[in-house]
Coordinates of C-alpha atoms in Angstrom, one line a residue:
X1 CA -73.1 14.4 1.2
X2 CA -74.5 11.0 1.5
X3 CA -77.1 11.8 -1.6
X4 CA -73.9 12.2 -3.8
X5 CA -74.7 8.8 -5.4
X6 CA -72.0 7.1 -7.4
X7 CA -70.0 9.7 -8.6
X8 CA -66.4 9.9 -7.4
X9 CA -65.5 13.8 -7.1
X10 CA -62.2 12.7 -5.7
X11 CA -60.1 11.8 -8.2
X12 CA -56.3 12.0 -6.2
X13 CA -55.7 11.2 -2.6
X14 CA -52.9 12.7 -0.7
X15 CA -51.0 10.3 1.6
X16 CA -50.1 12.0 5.2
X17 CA -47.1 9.8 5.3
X18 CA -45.5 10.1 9.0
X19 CA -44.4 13.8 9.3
X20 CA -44.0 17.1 7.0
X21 CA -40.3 18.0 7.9
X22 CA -38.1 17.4 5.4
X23 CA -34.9 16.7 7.9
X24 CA -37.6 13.8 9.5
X25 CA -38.6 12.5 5.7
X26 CA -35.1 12.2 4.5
X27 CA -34.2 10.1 7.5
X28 CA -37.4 8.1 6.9
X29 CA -36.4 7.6 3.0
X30 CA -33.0 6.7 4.1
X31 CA -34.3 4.0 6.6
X32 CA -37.1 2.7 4.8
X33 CA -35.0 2.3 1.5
X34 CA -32.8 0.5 3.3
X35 CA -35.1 -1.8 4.5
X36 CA -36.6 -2.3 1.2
X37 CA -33.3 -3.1 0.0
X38 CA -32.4 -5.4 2.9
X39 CA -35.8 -7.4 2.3
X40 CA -35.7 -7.7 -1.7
X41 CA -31.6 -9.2 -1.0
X42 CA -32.6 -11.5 1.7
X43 CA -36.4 -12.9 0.1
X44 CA -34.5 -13.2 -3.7
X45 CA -31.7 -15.0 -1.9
X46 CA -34.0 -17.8 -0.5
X47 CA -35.7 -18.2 -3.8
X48 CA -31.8 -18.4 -5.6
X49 CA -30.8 -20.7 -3.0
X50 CA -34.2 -23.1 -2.7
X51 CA -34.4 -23.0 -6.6
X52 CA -30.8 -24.0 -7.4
X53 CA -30.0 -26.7 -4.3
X54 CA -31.4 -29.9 -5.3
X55 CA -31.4 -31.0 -1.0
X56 CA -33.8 -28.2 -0.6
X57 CA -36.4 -29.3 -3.1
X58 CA -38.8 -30.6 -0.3
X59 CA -42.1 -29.8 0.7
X60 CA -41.2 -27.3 3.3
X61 CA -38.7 -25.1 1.2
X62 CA -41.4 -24.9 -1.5
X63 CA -43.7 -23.2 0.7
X64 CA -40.6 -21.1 1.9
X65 CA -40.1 -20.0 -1.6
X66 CA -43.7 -18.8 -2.1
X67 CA -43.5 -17.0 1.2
X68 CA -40.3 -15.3 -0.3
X69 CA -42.3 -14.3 -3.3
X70 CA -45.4 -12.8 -1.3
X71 CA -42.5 -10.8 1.4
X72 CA -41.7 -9.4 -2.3
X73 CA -44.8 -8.7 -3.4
X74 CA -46.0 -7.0 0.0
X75 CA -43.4 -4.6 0.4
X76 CA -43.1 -3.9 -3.4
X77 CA -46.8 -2.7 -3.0
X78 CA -46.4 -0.6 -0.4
X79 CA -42.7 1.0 -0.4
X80 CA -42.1 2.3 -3.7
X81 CA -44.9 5.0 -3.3
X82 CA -43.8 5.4 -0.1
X83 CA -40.3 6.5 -0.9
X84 CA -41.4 8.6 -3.9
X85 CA -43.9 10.7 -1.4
X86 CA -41.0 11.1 1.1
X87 CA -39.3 13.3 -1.4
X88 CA -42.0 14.5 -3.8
X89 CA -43.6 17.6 -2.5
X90 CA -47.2 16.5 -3.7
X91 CA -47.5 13.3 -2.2
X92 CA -50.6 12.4 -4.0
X93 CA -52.1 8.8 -5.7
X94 CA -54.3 8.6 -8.2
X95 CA -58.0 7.1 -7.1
X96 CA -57.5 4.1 -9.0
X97 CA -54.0 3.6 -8.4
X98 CA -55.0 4.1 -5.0
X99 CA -57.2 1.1 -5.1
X100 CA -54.8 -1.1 -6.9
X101 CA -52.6 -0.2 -4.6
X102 CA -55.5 -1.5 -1.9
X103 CA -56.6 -4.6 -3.9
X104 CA -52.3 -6.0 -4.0
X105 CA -51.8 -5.4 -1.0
X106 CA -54.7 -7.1 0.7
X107 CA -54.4 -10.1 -2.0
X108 CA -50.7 -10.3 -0.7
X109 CA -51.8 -10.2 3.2
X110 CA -55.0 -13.0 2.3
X111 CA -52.7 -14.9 1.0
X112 CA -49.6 -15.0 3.2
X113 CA -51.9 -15.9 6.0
X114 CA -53.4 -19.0 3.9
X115 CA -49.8 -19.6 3.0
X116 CA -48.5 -19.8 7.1
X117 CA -51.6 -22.0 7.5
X118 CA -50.5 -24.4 5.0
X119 CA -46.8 -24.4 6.2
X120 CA -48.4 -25.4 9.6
X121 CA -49.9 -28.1 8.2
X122 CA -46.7 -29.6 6.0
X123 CA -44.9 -29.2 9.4
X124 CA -48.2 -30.7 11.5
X125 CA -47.8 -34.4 8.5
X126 CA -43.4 -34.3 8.8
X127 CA -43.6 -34.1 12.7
X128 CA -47.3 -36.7 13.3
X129 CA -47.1 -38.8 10.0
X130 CA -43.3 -39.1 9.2
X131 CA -44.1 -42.5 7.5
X132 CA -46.9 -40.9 5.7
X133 CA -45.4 -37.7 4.5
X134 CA -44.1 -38.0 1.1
X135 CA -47.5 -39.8 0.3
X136 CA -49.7 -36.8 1.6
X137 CA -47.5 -34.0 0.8
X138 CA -46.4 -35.3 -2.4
X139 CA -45.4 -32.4 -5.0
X140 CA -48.5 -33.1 -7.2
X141 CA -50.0 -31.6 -3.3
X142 CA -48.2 -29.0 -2.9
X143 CA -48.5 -27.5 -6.0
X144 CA -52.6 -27.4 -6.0
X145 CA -52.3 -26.1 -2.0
X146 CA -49.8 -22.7 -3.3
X147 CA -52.1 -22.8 -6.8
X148 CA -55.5 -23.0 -4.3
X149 CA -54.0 -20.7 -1.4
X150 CA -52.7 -17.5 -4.4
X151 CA -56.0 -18.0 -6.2
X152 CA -57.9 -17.8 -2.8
X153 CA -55.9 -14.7 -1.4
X154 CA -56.5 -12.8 -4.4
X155 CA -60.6 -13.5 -4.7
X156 CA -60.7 -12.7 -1.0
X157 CA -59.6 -9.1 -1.9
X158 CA -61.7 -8.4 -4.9
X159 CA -64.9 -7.8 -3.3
X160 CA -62.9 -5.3 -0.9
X161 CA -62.3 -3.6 -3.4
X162 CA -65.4 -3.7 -5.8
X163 CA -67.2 -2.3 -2.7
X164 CA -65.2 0.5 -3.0
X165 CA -66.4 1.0 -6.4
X166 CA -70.0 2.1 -5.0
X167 CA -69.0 5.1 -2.4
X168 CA -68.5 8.5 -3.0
X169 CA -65.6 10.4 -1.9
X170 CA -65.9 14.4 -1.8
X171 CA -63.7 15.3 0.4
X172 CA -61.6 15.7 2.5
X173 CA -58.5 13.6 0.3
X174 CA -55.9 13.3 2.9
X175 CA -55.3 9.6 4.2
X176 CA -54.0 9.3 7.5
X177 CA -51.3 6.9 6.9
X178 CA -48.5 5.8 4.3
X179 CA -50.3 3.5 2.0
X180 CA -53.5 3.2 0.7
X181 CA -55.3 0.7 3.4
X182 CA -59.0 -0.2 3.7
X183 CA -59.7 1.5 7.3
X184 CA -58.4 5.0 7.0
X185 CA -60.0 4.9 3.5
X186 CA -63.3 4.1 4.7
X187 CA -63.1 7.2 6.9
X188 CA -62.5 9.1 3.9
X189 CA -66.3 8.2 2.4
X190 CA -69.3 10.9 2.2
X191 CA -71.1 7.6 1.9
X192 CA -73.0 5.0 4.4
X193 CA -69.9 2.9 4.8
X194 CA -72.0 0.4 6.6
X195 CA -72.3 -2.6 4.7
X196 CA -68.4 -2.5 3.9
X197 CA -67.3 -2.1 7.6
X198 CA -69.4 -5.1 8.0
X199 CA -67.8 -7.1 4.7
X200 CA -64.5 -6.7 6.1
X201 CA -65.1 -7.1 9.4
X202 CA -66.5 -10.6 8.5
X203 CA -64.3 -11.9 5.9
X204 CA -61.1 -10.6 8.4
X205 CA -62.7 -12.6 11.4
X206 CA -63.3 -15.6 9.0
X207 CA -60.2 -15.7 7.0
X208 CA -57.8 -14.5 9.7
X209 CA -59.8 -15.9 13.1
X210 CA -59.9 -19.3 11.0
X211 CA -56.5 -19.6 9.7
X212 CA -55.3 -18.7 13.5
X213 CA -57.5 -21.5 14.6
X214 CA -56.1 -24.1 12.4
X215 CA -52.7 -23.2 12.5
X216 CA -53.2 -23.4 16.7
X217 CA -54.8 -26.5 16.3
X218 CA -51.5 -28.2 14.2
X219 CA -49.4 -27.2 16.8
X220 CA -51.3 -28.7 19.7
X221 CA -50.9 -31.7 17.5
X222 CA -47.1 -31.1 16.9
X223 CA -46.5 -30.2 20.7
X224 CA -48.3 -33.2 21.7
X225 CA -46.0 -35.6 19.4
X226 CA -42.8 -34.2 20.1
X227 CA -43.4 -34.7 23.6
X228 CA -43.6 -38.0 23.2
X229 CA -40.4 -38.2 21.7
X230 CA -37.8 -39.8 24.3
X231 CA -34.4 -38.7 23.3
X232 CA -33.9 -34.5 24.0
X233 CA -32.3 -34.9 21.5
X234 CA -35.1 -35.5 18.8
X235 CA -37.2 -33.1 20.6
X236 CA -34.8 -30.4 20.1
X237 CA -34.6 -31.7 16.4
X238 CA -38.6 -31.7 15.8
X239 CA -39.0 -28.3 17.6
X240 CA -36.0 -26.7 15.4
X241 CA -38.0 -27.6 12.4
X242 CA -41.0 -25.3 13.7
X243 CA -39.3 -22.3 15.4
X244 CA -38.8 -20.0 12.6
X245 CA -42.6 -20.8 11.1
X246 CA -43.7 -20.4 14.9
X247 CA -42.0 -17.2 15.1
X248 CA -43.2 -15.7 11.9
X249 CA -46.8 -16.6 12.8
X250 CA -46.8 -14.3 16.1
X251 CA -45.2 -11.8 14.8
X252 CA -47.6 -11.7 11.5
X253 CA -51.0 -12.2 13.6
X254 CA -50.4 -10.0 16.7
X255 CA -49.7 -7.2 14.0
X256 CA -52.5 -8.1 11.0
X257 CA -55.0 -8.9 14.0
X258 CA -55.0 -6.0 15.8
X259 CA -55.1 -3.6 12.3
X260 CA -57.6 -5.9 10.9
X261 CA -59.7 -7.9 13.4
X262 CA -62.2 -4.7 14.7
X263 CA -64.2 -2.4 13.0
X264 CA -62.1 -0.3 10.4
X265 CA -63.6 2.7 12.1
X266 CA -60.9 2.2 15.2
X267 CA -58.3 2.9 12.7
X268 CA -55.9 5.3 15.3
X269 CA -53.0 7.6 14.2
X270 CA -50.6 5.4 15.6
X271 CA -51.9 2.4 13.8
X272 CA -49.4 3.6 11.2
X273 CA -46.6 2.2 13.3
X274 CA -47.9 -1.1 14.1
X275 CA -48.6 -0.9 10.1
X276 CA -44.7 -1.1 9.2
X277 CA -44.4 -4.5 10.8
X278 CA -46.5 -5.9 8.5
X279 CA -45.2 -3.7 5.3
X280 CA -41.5 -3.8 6.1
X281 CA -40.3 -5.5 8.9
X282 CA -41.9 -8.7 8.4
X283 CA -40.9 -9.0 4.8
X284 CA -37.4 -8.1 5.5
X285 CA -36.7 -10.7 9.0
X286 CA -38.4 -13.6 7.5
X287 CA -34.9 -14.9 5.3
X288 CA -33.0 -14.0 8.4
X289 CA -35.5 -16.3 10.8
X290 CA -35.5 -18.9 8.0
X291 CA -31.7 -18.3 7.4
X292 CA -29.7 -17.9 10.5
X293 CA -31.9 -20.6 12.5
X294 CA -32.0 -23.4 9.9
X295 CA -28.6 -25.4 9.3
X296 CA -30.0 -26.7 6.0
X297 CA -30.4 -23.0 4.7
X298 CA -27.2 -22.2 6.3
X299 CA -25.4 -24.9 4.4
X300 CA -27.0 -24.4 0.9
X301 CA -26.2 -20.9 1.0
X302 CA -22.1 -22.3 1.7
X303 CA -22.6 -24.5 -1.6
X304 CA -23.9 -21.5 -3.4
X305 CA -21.3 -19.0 -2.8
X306 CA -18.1 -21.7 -2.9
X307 CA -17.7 -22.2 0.9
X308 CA -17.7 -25.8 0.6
X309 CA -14.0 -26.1 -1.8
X310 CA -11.2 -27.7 -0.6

């Protein structure tokens, strides 16, 4: 099998989803439509609501807004296929739309993890530098940071999937898992698979190890100033600022690092749930972290919908 050079013989996976009985995929299509439908009301409402209240054109909500747009991107790349296999009976995808499918999805996950790196930072100049912060996070800034960090998530995942390019695949077609995602694909190759284990393996640890890093090392910084604050009062003002970023950053690494941070050989059947966080459930709790824990979101969303008459 491995002297089957460059030719693809496979030309249609099937995706395994998470069971074959009907009753079980209609509750599935029920649940995860649902969620889709719960994360594309919540992400477009925070771009509606940053885009058309002038007091939350700042630095911060910018960044907010582009991490709306990739929560809408992500799970648009990965749901819609999903719910049309939960109630096709062939539950096939073609071989390229397989790796499109691949390619968007990784761009989207390279990217939100430069994004959360930069929002550590905006929060890392408002909470050290107050003085300094329109100057270093002016809007000429922030527009080459989301311009760099989208340009850089999206080159990150090309070579992941040009690699894929190269290997054969001739059998067996079935991918253990709802979406078409680098490690369980890799399993699927008749081909030495060595050289890409080893390309991911190395970006993963470089992109994701080095974005952890630097986010970790803002808030040592942030910690460090805020405790030097006197009044609790501040504090709990500075720290408010950072929850909902703090809590979208565990929940996002603890889920991406342990898919993506080992060899894509250890991929394990119930990877597939831990894969959901990152698809569905993180896309579709970010607005609510950033909504129901923020007064200034709170507020805007009043003005939009006409709470603040009278």
């Amino acid at each position: 099998m491995a002297d089957a050079g460059n030719q693809t013989a496979v030309a249609e996976f099937i995706l395994l989803g998470f069971s074959e009985h009907s009753r079980v995929q209609l509750i599935l299509f029920v649940a995860f439509a649902s969620a889709y439908t719960l994360a594309l009301l919540g992400n477009v409402s925070i771009i509606t609501v940053i885009c058309t209240q002038p007091g939350l054109h700042t630095p911060m909500y910018f960044f907010l807004l582009n991490l709306s747009l990739l929560d809408l991107g992500c799970v648009t790349s990965v749901v819609p296929q999903l719910l049309r296999n939960l109630l096709a009976r062939t539950k096939g995808i073609s071989f390229q739309g397989c790796l499109a499918q691949m390619y968007f999805f990784t761009a989207f996950l390279a990217t939100e993890l430069l994004l959360l790196t930069s929002m550590a930072f905006d929060r890392y100049v408002a909470i050290c530098h107050p003085l300094r912060y329109s100057l270093l996070m002016s809007w000429k800034t922030c527009c080459r940071v989301a311009v760099s960090v989208w340009a850089s998530g999206f080159l990150v995942s090309l070579p992941h999937t040009l690699s894929l390019l190269r290997l054969s695949f001739c059998g067996p077609n079935v991918i253990n898992h709802f979406f078409c995602e680098l490690p369980p694909l890799l399993q699927l190759s008749c081909s030495d698979t060595g050289s890409n284990q080893i390309l991911a393996l190395v970006t993963d640890m470089f992109l994701g190890l080095g974005c952890f890093l630097l986010t970790l090392l803002s808030y040592v910084y942030i910690v460090s100033s805020i405790l030097k604050i006197r009044s609790a009062a501040g504090k709990r003002k500075a720290f408010s600022t950072c929850s909902s970023h703090v809590m979208v950053v565990t929940l996002f690494y603890s889920t991406v690092f342990y898919t993506y941070v080992r060899p894509p050989s250890a991929y394990l059947d119930r990877d597939k749930a831990v894969a959901t966080l990152y698809t569905m459930v993180t896309p579709l709790i970010n607005p609510l972290l950033y909504s129901l824990r923020n007064k200034e979101v709170k507020d805007a969303f009043r003005k939009l919908l006409g709470g603040n008459r009278g």
